[in-house]
């Protein structure tokens, strides 16, 4: 693994913590967009140049770096987003959870049975940390659009895991995964839109107060 790849993976970890601790949703969307751009560059930097690697890079840059963030920013403009709602454990609590998840990921990665060539790589701990950061965002955030960002973080962690197999990864498999991701974002966008139309807030925690009217 080149030093440039390791530096980019370190930036991915910093973006995880930034997204968990940032208050402004539009800045979190821009941060997840930057992370998508970094993930798009990793296949080319970490392996010898191949045409299918270039195609994966282009697909990821377009989907994760441009298209999906554009959809999320557009959703923010179309719905009544309301005031920001603190996460379940607060922003400082999220940062602490993210740091603990990162430490745990590095500790557990050393115990996983892997090929000798993969044991010293940052890919596995960074992938685990990103997936855990996504799970934390999904579990602690209350706005639907923030939970979509957590879903994106979770998928980014899965993508990083796939880098271990990127030389043998069929292009259509990766393209199918990206299409599933985009479809999921469309579904979440529709849900956010309907929540905004029917209720005064897109705070999902308020749905627990709903009850059947007789």
Steps between C-alpha positions, in 0.01 A plus 500: 500500500640840401546783746243706308239226552574483872468878529165496322376222729604712799294788355204261472525436876506874570193551281318230699557694822414829329164369377413362844584827674389764250179693564419633152345237275612670178862484620455131584374439145806678358723291728341175379549628145872554568522152646338364184761675285779349713349151470479546124873571481610208719461220240735683259756596764510161669539280192660489160310684229227291340207606288237355734668685791464825307132427433437424868672828592282699259181331623583559866604862444178574314269312739655557843677828432244688291161340431394375845616816689316708239182302569537552876564874468198523270289315759604752765373785284168336418393392847437700814813388677438702815756568767789263563431230761779376723590130470390258771829534693585850380774597257781452752359160587497404132863604463597288801304203361671547163845508662424187704369326186824587318714361783286187513531456122880507511502257793261250337673526159819354651309191609331428169637212291636667186756434230851608602499771232188655656593489867689829511262693276276779631212387278338260748505723813391805299217300342383376841524849651300652213228236528475555876488878449211449259321279753550766771359770271200284414429418864552843656386753239134603503453672164426267211750670270776459763416131516548483122852638556557222754383248240753644255778470759407137555511429127834679468645263759379201298657653189836537679487130590450426131833665419673184622342318206497786252743339256265205458178695558276482193395845385134403478496392865625842612264675260212295641596602855505867400160467331360344819642792697348759267166318512516507879564875496202552269278301736624699802443823307139400430451410867644834614274683257187320624595554865546870427158523332306318771675630811652827613841342559723229353622410849446122499499482880163678503341208318503305827221729622269401214199292596187374335207734520169325566 
